[in-house]
């Protein structure tokens, strides 16, 4: 069987590696000339995602490039410590969630795939596919095409494959928040190692952690109308954090602000597959980043899809089993993450209520056992 994988983000290379383990050949097609990601953008790879990478033998380089971040401390914009929760649950061998630069994570999974002989073609933007029943042909913007037995969409939240698979499928929905990130090296901006500080500010949300290098890695979520984009974001962000009792405004002032990303998630789709085509990762179930799970879900999908293709009698049965195994879990994650995002975009009244209730809520979560369904989930090939 020959699989065509669309997208070389996180799901694309990990799916190709998982398929290789299942004895299936795969080729990856990426729209951009390279997968270089902007500096200043980073993400949390949760313990369950690291475990899924371990199944593929691809976790070690992620662990060494990342910062162990086992704890989260929540603050109000007035400087009140609201409480603390674990950032995921440690695996049996003690591995905890790690924070890693997005560019490093993309590079690591891509290089792992290349080192296993997987072919990646760049500058190949899928525009359409043609499922003849016997084969599927992907057509690219540069006029070329490629034929395979199955087509796996790992082309992200605004998936072109999804739009063609089911033109009536719901579109990605905007969360009301723009996300920003940056890095700054200044000993003034210190923090406890291994801790993500999360600040529910007066007008916007600010998170930061301090890397072993001494750099402060920060991100901000700003409630904003979609498309309301100023010529320069920095003064807008500094003004949003001006009245908060922490160094957020100063950190932003001193940093180069990475690209603004409007945060979307995806309502449940009627189906994830049709004929020889299946959706995975963000293309199937994009979650807002608040739960720090999107990348981990994409890697879990990769492992489960490969197992289903190895075990099932044909691709149709495999895709149905894959959707059946994954849908309940990922939809629960999307819903959980959406609740957190709504808290970040709270209005003035909701904000007062949130700051009062948060310590009680956090106490309930303190052991994190209530979230073991998310962090202790294990996938196998
Ligand atoms: C601001 C922000 C912060 C986040 N923080 C976290 C976090 O802390 N933890 C976490 O786990 N997740 C986080 N996420 C989510 C995470 O980035 C995604 O869930 C994850 O990248 C999904 O992987 P994917 O492979 O499905 O899609 P992507 O990683 O988005 O990859 C899709 C790839 O497909 C390519 N592509 C798109 N269209 C085409 C086409 N037509 N033809 C060919 N190629 C195409 C794209 O160029 C891209 O390389 C965050 C997301 C955002 C926006």
Short mmCIF file of C-alpha atoms and ligand atoms in Angstrom, two decimals:
data_model
loop_
_atom_site.label_atom_id
_atom_site.label_comp_id
_atom_site.label_asym_id
_atom_site.label_seq_id
_atom_site.Cartn_x
_atom_site.Cartn_y
_atom_site.Cartn_z
CA UNK A 1 0.00 0.00 0.00
CA UNK A 2 1.25 3.49 -0.85
CA UNK A 3 0.02 6.39 1.27
CA UNK A 4 0.09 10.06 0.24
CA UNK A 5 0.34 12.34 3.28
CA UNK A 6 -0.63 15.98 2.85
CA UNK A 7 1.20 18.33 5.25
CA UNK A 8 4.59 18.18 6.97
CA UNK A 9 3.74 19.75 10.33
CA UNK A 10 3.60 17.43 13.32
CA UNK A 11 1.06 14.83 12.19
CA UNK A 12 2.54 14.32 8.69
CA UNK A 13 6.01 13.06 9.65
CA UNK A 14 4.80 11.11 12.69
CA UNK A 15 2.11 9.40 10.59
CA UNK A 16 4.72 8.46 7.97
CA UNK A 17 6.94 6.99 10.70
CA UNK A 18 4.06 5.05 12.22
CA UNK A 19 3.01 3.71 8.79
CA UNK A 20 6.57 2.61 8.14
CA UNK A 21 6.42 0.56 11.37
CA UNK A 22 3.17 -0.96 10.08
CA UNK A 23 4.84 -1.88 6.77
CA UNK A 24 3.16 0.84 4.69
CA UNK A 25 5.09 3.19 2.37
CA UNK A 26 4.31 6.88 2.68
CA UNK A 27 5.34 10.07 0.93
CA UNK A 28 4.77 13.54 2.41
CA UNK A 29 3.74 16.63 0.43
CA UNK A 30 4.18 20.03 2.07
CA UNK A 31 2.78 23.30 0.70
CA UNK A 32 5.67 25.51 1.80
CA UNK A 33 9.20 25.43 0.41
CA UNK A 34 10.41 24.49 3.92
CA UNK A 35 8.79 23.90 7.30
CA UNK A 36 10.68 26.72 9.05
CA UNK A 37 8.48 28.19 11.77
CA UNK A 38 8.76 31.69 13.18
CA UNK A 39 11.12 32.27 16.09
CA UNK A 40 9.35 33.00 19.35
CA UNK A 41 6.66 30.41 18.94
CA UNK A 42 6.73 27.45 21.30
CA UNK A 43 4.40 24.75 22.50
CA UNK A 44 3.75 22.30 25.26
CA UNK A 45 4.17 18.62 24.46
CA UNK A 46 2.09 16.94 27.13
CA UNK A 47 3.16 13.70 28.82
CA UNK A 48 0.66 11.68 26.72
CA UNK A 49 2.14 13.17 23.52
CA UNK A 50 5.66 12.31 24.65
CA UNK A 51 4.48 8.78 25.32
CA UNK A 52 3.06 8.56 21.77
CA UNK A 53 6.39 9.85 20.40
CA UNK A 54 8.13 7.18 22.50
CA UNK A 55 6.07 4.49 20.73
CA UNK A 56 7.67 5.78 17.49
CA UNK A 57 11.14 5.98 19.06
CA UNK A 58 11.09 9.74 18.37
CA UNK A 59 10.86 11.18 21.90
CA UNK A 60 14.50 11.52 22.98
CA UNK A 61 15.43 14.50 20.81
CA UNK A 62 12.20 16.23 21.80
CA UNK A 63 13.05 15.73 25.46
CA UNK A 64 16.55 17.10 25.06
CA UNK A 65 15.46 20.15 23.02
CA UNK A 66 12.59 20.98 25.39
CA UNK A 67 12.31 22.31 28.94
CA UNK A 68 10.64 20.06 31.50
CA UNK A 69 7.59 22.02 32.67
CA UNK A 70 5.68 19.91 35.19
CA UNK A 71 3.82 22.73 36.98
CA UNK A 72 1.53 25.65 36.25
CA UNK A 73 0.97 28.55 38.63
CA UNK A 74 -2.06 30.75 38.00
CA UNK A 75 -2.12 34.46 38.80
CA UNK A 76 -4.72 37.19 38.55
CA UNK A 77 -3.85 40.47 36.84
CA UNK A 78 -3.84 42.10 40.28
CA UNK A 79 -0.89 39.91 41.28
CA UNK A 80 -2.86 37.46 43.42
CA UNK A 81 -1.65 33.86 43.30
CA UNK A 82 -4.79 31.93 42.39
CA UNK A 83 -3.32 28.46 42.79
CA UNK A 84 -1.20 25.78 41.22
CA UNK A 85 -1.84 22.67 39.14
CA UNK A 86 0.35 20.01 37.61
CA UNK A 87 0.99 20.50 33.89
CA UNK A 88 0.11 16.95 32.97
CA UNK A 89 0.81 13.76 34.91
CA UNK A 90 4.28 12.23 34.95
CA UNK A 91 4.68 8.97 33.05
CA UNK A 92 5.80 5.85 34.91
CA UNK A 93 9.44 6.62 34.10
CA UNK A 94 9.04 10.14 35.54
CA UNK A 95 8.80 11.93 32.16
CA UNK A 96 6.85 15.18 32.50
CA UNK A 97 5.37 17.57 29.93
CA UNK A 98 7.98 19.57 28.00
CA UNK A 99 7.93 23.01 26.42
CA UNK A 100 9.74 23.24 23.10
CA UNK A 101 10.22 25.82 20.36
CA UNK A 102 7.78 25.04 17.56
CA UNK A 103 10.59 25.27 15.00
CA UNK A 104 12.61 22.66 16.96
CA UNK A 105 9.69 20.25 17.23
CA UNK A 106 8.90 20.52 13.50
CA UNK A 107 12.58 20.05 12.62
CA UNK A 108 12.99 17.05 14.93
CA UNK A 109 9.99 15.09 13.64
CA UNK A 110 10.87 15.96 10.04
CA UNK A 111 14.53 14.86 10.49
CA UNK A 112 13.41 11.65 12.23
CA UNK A 113 11.21 10.87 9.22
CA UNK A 114 13.99 11.68 6.73
CA UNK A 115 16.46 9.51 8.66
CA UNK A 116 14.05 6.59 8.20
CA UNK A 117 14.08 7.04 4.44
CA UNK A 118 10.72 8.82 4.17
CA UNK A 119 10.47 11.18 1.19
CA UNK A 120 9.20 14.73 1.72
CA UNK A 121 8.36 16.96 -1.26
CA UNK A 122 8.20 20.69 -0.59
CA UNK A 123 6.34 23.38 -2.51
CA UNK A 124 3.49 20.91 -3.11
CA UNK A 125 0.24 22.61 -2.14
CA UNK A 126 -2.69 20.26 -2.56
CA UNK A 127 -5.50 21.90 -4.49
CA UNK A 128 -7.72 18.87 -5.09
CA UNK A 129 -7.83 15.09 -5.12
CA UNK A 130 -9.54 12.55 -7.31
CA UNK A 131 -10.71 9.29 -5.73
CA UNK A 132 -11.40 6.83 -8.56
CA UNK A 133 -12.37 3.99 -6.23
CA UNK A 134 -9.23 2.02 -7.10
CA UNK A 135 -6.71 4.77 -6.41
CA UNK A 136 -6.51 8.35 -5.26
CA UNK A 137 -4.65 11.13 -7.08
CA UNK A 138 -3.51 14.31 -5.35
CA UNK A 139 -3.22 17.41 -7.53
CA UNK A 140 -0.88 20.21 -6.58
CA UNK A 141 -0.82 23.94 -7.28
CA UNK A 142 2.37 23.60 -9.38
CA UNK A 143 0.48 21.43 -11.87
CA UNK A 144 1.99 18.11 -10.76
CA UNK A 145 0.08 15.14 -9.36
CA UNK A 146 0.75 11.92 -7.50
CA UNK A 147 -1.27 8.72 -7.25
CA UNK A 148 -1.47 6.40 -4.27
CA UNK A 149 -3.76 3.89 -2.57
CA UNK A 150 -4.84 6.16 0.26
CA UNK A 151 -4.57 9.88 1.03
CA UNK A 152 -4.05 11.03 4.62
CA UNK A 153 -4.78 14.67 5.37
CA UNK A 154 -2.41 16.22 7.92
CA UNK A 155 -2.86 19.69 6.45
CA UNK A 156 -3.92 21.47 9.61
CA UNK A 157 -6.84 23.45 10.95
CA UNK A 158 -7.77 25.10 7.62
CA UNK A 159 -7.42 21.81 5.72
CA UNK A 160 -7.97 21.98 1.96
CA UNK A 161 -8.51 18.21 1.94
CA UNK A 162 -11.35 18.53 4.46
CA UNK A 163 -13.04 21.21 2.33
CA UNK A 164 -13.09 18.86 -0.66
CA UNK A 165 -13.91 15.70 1.29
CA UNK A 166 -17.08 17.26 2.63
CA UNK A 167 -17.84 20.77 1.33
CA UNK A 168 -20.69 21.09 3.84
CA UNK A 169 -18.49 20.23 6.85
CA UNK A 170 -18.31 22.94 9.52
CA UNK A 171 -15.48 25.44 9.12
CA UNK A 172 -12.90 26.24 11.79
CA UNK A 173 -14.42 28.61 14.35
CA UNK A 174 -12.61 31.63 15.70
CA UNK A 175 -12.14 31.58 19.49
CA UNK A 176 -12.18 35.37 19.90
CA UNK A 177 -8.46 35.40 20.74
CA UNK A 178 -5.28 36.26 18.86
CA UNK A 179 -2.12 34.52 20.05
CA UNK A 180 1.39 36.01 20.16
CA UNK A 181 4.73 34.76 21.40
CA UNK A 182 8.26 35.95 21.97
CA UNK A 183 11.59 35.34 23.67
CA UNK A 184 13.69 37.75 25.70
CA UNK A 185 16.97 37.33 27.54
CA UNK A 186 17.09 39.54 30.61
CA UNK A 187 17.92 38.33 34.15
CA UNK A 188 15.31 40.80 35.41
CA UNK A 189 12.55 38.55 34.12
CA UNK A 190 13.14 35.53 36.29
CA UNK A 191 10.88 32.68 37.23
CA UNK A 192 11.01 29.34 38.98
CA UNK A 193 12.43 26.69 36.59
CA UNK A 194 9.88 24.14 35.42
CA UNK A 195 6.94 26.42 36.04
CA UNK A 196 4.53 27.87 33.53
CA UNK A 197 3.17 31.11 34.97
CA UNK A 198 -0.29 31.86 33.67
CA UNK A 199 -1.67 35.35 34.28
CA UNK A 200 -5.38 36.06 33.81
CA UNK A 201 -4.79 39.76 33.18
CA UNK A 202 -7.29 42.58 33.19
CA UNK A 203 -7.61 42.74 29.39
CA UNK A 204 -5.62 39.78 28.11
CA UNK A 205 -3.90 36.55 29.10
CA UNK A 206 -0.13 36.21 29.55
CA UNK A 207 1.91 33.03 30.05
CA UNK A 208 5.65 32.60 30.50
CA UNK A 209 8.34 30.19 31.55
CA UNK A 210 12.08 30.57 31.97
CA UNK A 211 14.37 28.30 29.95
CA UNK A 212 17.62 26.81 31.26
CA UNK A 213 19.44 29.35 29.05
CA UNK A 214 17.88 32.14 31.12
CA UNK A 215 15.60 33.21 28.28
CA UNK A 216 12.01 34.07 29.15
CA UNK A 217 9.59 32.37 26.74
CA UNK A 218 6.22 34.12 26.73
CA UNK A 219 2.91 34.04 24.95
CA UNK A 220 -0.14 36.28 25.08
CA UNK A 221 -3.78 35.77 24.15
CA UNK A 222 -5.66 38.96 23.30
CA UNK A 223 -9.45 39.13 22.85
CA UNK A 224 -9.92 40.79 19.46
CA UNK A 225 -12.29 40.88 16.56
CA UNK A 226 -11.13 38.62 13.72
CA UNK A 227 -9.38 40.66 11.04
CA UNK A 228 -8.91 43.73 13.26
CA UNK A 229 -5.17 43.81 12.61
CA UNK A 230 -3.12 46.92 13.46
CA UNK A 231 0.03 47.94 11.56
CA UNK A 232 2.07 47.18 14.68
CA UNK A 233 0.88 44.79 17.39
CA UNK A 234 3.47 45.69 20.02
CA UNK A 235 1.87 48.93 21.30
CA UNK A 236 -1.54 47.23 21.32
CA UNK A 237 -0.20 44.39 23.47
CA UNK A 238 1.76 46.67 25.80
CA UNK A 239 -1.41 48.74 26.35
CA UNK A 240 -3.44 45.57 27.04
CA UNK A 241 -1.08 44.55 29.86
CA UNK A 242 -0.22 48.06 31.13
CA UNK A 243 -2.40 47.82 34.26
CA UNK A 244 -1.47 44.29 35.31
CA UNK A 245 0.69 43.79 38.39
CA UNK A 246 3.49 41.83 36.71
CA UNK A 247 6.23 42.35 34.14
CA UNK A 248 4.20 41.30 31.09
CA UNK A 249 4.07 44.76 29.45
CA UNK A 250 7.81 45.23 29.99
CA UNK A 251 8.68 41.78 28.63
CA UNK A 252 6.67 42.49 25.48
CA UNK A 253 8.23 45.92 25.11
CA UNK A 254 11.70 44.31 25.13
CA UNK A 255 10.88 41.41 22.77
CA UNK A 256 10.44 40.91 19.11
CA UNK A 257 6.79 39.89 18.90
CA UNK A 258 6.26 36.75 16.82
CA UNK A 259 3.48 36.55 14.26
CA UNK A 260 -0.09 37.04 15.50
CA UNK A 261 -2.21 33.93 15.03
CA UNK A 262 -6.01 34.01 15.32
CA UNK A 263 -6.89 30.95 17.40
CA UNK A 264 -9.43 28.55 15.92
CA UNK A 265 -10.84 25.20 16.82
CA UNK A 266 -13.10 22.87 14.89
CA UNK A 267 -16.67 21.85 15.72
CA UNK A 268 -17.25 18.07 15.48
CA UNK A 269 -17.27 16.92 11.84
CA UNK A 270 -19.97 14.59 10.50
CA UNK A 271 -17.26 12.22 9.26
CA UNK A 272 -13.48 11.97 9.14
CA UNK A 273 -13.18 9.80 6.06
CA UNK A 274 -14.68 9.00 2.69
CA UNK A 275 -13.47 6.42 0.19
CA UNK A 276 -9.68 6.40 0.15
CA UNK A 277 -9.23 9.67 2.06
CA UNK A 278 -8.97 10.22 5.83
CA UNK A 279 -8.48 13.32 7.99
CA UNK A 280 -6.09 13.38 10.96
CA UNK A 281 -4.70 15.86 13.50
CA UNK A 282 -5.94 19.44 13.27
CA UNK A 283 -7.60 18.71 9.91
CA UNK A 284 -10.02 16.40 11.75
CA UNK A 285 -10.30 17.94 15.21
CA UNK A 286 -8.35 21.15 15.78
CA UNK A 287 -8.38 22.22 19.41
CA UNK A 288 -7.61 25.67 20.77
CA UNK A 289 -4.14 25.70 22.34
CA UNK A 290 -5.30 26.33 25.91
CA UNK A 291 -5.14 22.66 26.95
CA UNK A 292 -1.72 22.26 25.28
CA UNK A 293 -2.85 19.08 23.52
CA UNK A 294 -3.12 19.69 19.74
CA UNK A 295 0.34 18.38 18.87
CA UNK A 296 -0.05 15.42 21.21
CA UNK A 297 -3.42 14.53 19.64
CA UNK A 298 -1.81 14.59 16.17
CA UNK A 299 0.91 12.14 17.28
CA UNK A 300 -1.62 9.87 19.00
CA UNK A 301 -3.67 9.86 15.77
CA UNK A 302 -0.56 8.84 13.80
CA UNK A 303 0.02 5.78 15.96
CA UNK A 304 -3.63 4.68 16.08
CA UNK A 305 -4.20 5.15 12.34
CA UNK A 306 -1.15 3.04 11.49
CA UNK A 307 -2.31 0.25 13.81
CA UNK A 308 -5.83 0.31 12.33
CA UNK A 309 -4.41 0.10 8.79
CA UNK A 310 -2.21 -2.84 9.79
CA UNK A 311 -5.00 -4.73 11.56
CA UNK A 312 -8.11 -4.04 9.47
CA UNK A 313 -9.05 -6.00 6.34
CA UNK A 314 -9.05 -2.89 4.10
CA UNK A 315 -8.66 0.88 4.24
CA UNK A 316 -12.41 1.50 4.73
CA UNK A 317 -12.56 -0.69 7.81
CA UNK A 318 -9.31 0.86 9.07
CA UNK A 319 -10.58 4.44 8.69
CA UNK A 320 -13.87 3.58 10.41
CA UNK A 321 -12.05 1.93 13.30
CA UNK A 322 -9.65 4.88 13.55
CA UNK A 323 -12.48 7.41 13.78
CA UNK A 324 -14.33 5.23 16.23
CA UNK A 325 -11.31 4.91 18.53
CA UNK A 326 -10.32 8.56 18.40
CA UNK A 327 -13.46 10.69 18.12
CA UNK A 328 -14.69 10.57 21.73
CA UNK A 329 -11.29 11.40 23.17
CA UNK A 330 -10.40 14.29 20.88
CA UNK A 331 -13.84 15.89 21.13
CA UNK A 332 -13.52 15.84 24.91
CA UNK A 333 -10.14 17.60 24.63
CA UNK A 334 -11.52 20.23 22.22
CA UNK A 335 -14.42 20.96 24.61
CA UNK A 336 -12.14 21.12 27.66
CA UNK A 337 -9.71 23.48 25.90
CA UNK A 338 -12.55 25.70 24.69
CA UNK A 339 -13.74 26.19 28.27
CA UNK A 340 -10.29 27.45 29.25
CA UNK A 341 -10.15 29.77 26.21
CA UNK A 342 -13.53 31.27 27.17
CA UNK A 343 -12.10 32.10 30.60
CA UNK A 344 -9.26 33.96 28.94
CA UNK A 345 -11.67 36.12 26.97
CA UNK A 346 -13.88 36.92 30.00
CA UNK A 347 -15.58 40.34 30.20
CA UNK A 348 -15.34 42.56 33.32
CA UNK A 349 -18.14 40.85 35.30
CA UNK A 350 -17.13 37.32 34.36
CA UNK A 351 -13.56 38.24 35.26
CA UNK A 352 -14.41 39.07 38.87
CA UNK A 353 -16.38 35.82 39.18
CA UNK A 354 -13.56 33.86 37.54
CA UNK A 355 -10.91 35.25 39.92
CA UNK A 356 -13.12 34.34 42.90
CA UNK A 357 -13.91 30.84 41.67
CA UNK A 358 -10.52 29.93 40.22
CA UNK A 359 -8.85 28.99 43.56
CA UNK A 360 -11.71 26.56 44.31
CA UNK A 361 -11.55 25.11 40.81
CA UNK A 362 -7.77 24.76 41.02
CA UNK A 363 -7.96 23.01 44.38
CA UNK A 364 -10.24 20.44 42.78
CA UNK A 365 -7.73 19.95 39.99
CA UNK A 366 -4.72 19.94 42.33
CA UNK A 367 -4.17 16.19 42.18
CA UNK A 368 -4.91 16.28 38.43
CA UNK A 369 -6.38 12.78 38.78
CA UNK A 370 -9.55 14.26 37.32
CA UNK A 371 -7.52 14.87 34.14
CA UNK A 372 -5.88 11.46 34.04
CA UNK A 373 -8.16 10.58 31.07
CA UNK A 374 -6.19 13.21 29.12
CA UNK A 375 -2.63 12.75 30.36
CA UNK A 376 -2.48 9.01 31.12
CA UNK A 377 -3.91 7.88 27.79
CA UNK A 378 -1.57 5.48 25.99
CA UNK A 379 -1.57 4.44 22.37
CA UNK A 380 0.15 1.43 20.84
CA UNK A 381 1.16 0.31 17.39
C1 LIG B 1 -0.79 29.76 18.96
C2 LIG B 1 -0.85 28.28 19.06
C3 LIG B 1 -0.29 27.66 20.17
C4 LIG B 1 -0.35 26.26 20.28
N1 LIG B 1 0.17 25.67 21.39
C5 LIG B 1 0.12 24.34 21.51
C6 LIG B 1 0.67 23.69 22.65
O1 LIG B 1 1.20 24.34 23.57
N2 LIG B 1 0.62 22.34 22.70
C7 LIG B 1 0.05 21.60 21.70
O2 LIG B 1 0.04 20.35 21.80
N3 LIG B 1 -0.50 22.17 20.63
C8 LIG B 1 -0.48 23.51 20.51
N4 LIG B 1 -1.03 24.11 19.42
C9 LIG B 1 -1.71 23.27 18.43
C10 LIG B 1 -0.73 22.54 17.52
O3 LIG B 1 0.16 23.44 16.89
C11 LIG B 1 -1.50 21.75 16.47
O4 LIG B 1 -2.53 21.02 17.10
C12 LIG B 1 -0.59 20.79 15.73
O5 LIG B 1 0.42 21.51 15.06
C13 LIG B 1 -1.40 19.93 14.77
O6 LIG B 1 -0.55 19.19 13.93
P1 LIG B 1 -0.98 18.91 12.42
O7 LIG B 1 0.15 18.14 11.84
O8 LIG B 1 -2.35 18.36 12.38
O9 LIG B 1 -1.07 20.34 11.74
P2 LIG B 1 0.09 21.42 11.52
O10 LIG B 1 1.18 21.23 12.50
O11 LIG B 1 -0.60 22.73 11.46
O12 LIG B 1 0.67 21.07 10.09
C14 LIG B 1 -0.07 21.23 8.91
C15 LIG B 1 0.92 21.27 7.75
O13 LIG B 1 0.19 21.15 6.53
C16 LIG B 1 0.69 22.10 5.61
N5 LIG B 1 -0.38 22.40 4.65
C17 LIG B 1 -1.48 23.16 4.85
N6 LIG B 1 -2.27 23.15 3.74
C18 LIG B 1 -1.63 22.38 2.83
C19 LIG B 1 -1.94 21.99 1.50
N7 LIG B 1 -3.06 22.41 0.87
N8 LIG B 1 -1.07 21.17 0.82
C20 LIG B 1 0.07 20.73 1.44
N9 LIG B 1 0.41 21.07 2.71
C21 LIG B 1 -0.43 21.89 3.40
C22 LIG B 1 1.09 23.30 6.47
O14 LIG B 1 2.00 24.15 5.82
C23 LIG B 1 1.70 22.58 7.69
O15 LIG B 1 3.08 22.33 7.52
C24 LIG B 1 -0.99 25.49 19.28
C25 LIG B 1 -1.53 26.11 18.15
C26 LIG B 1 -1.47 27.50 18.05
C27 LIG B 1 -2.08 28.17 16.84
#
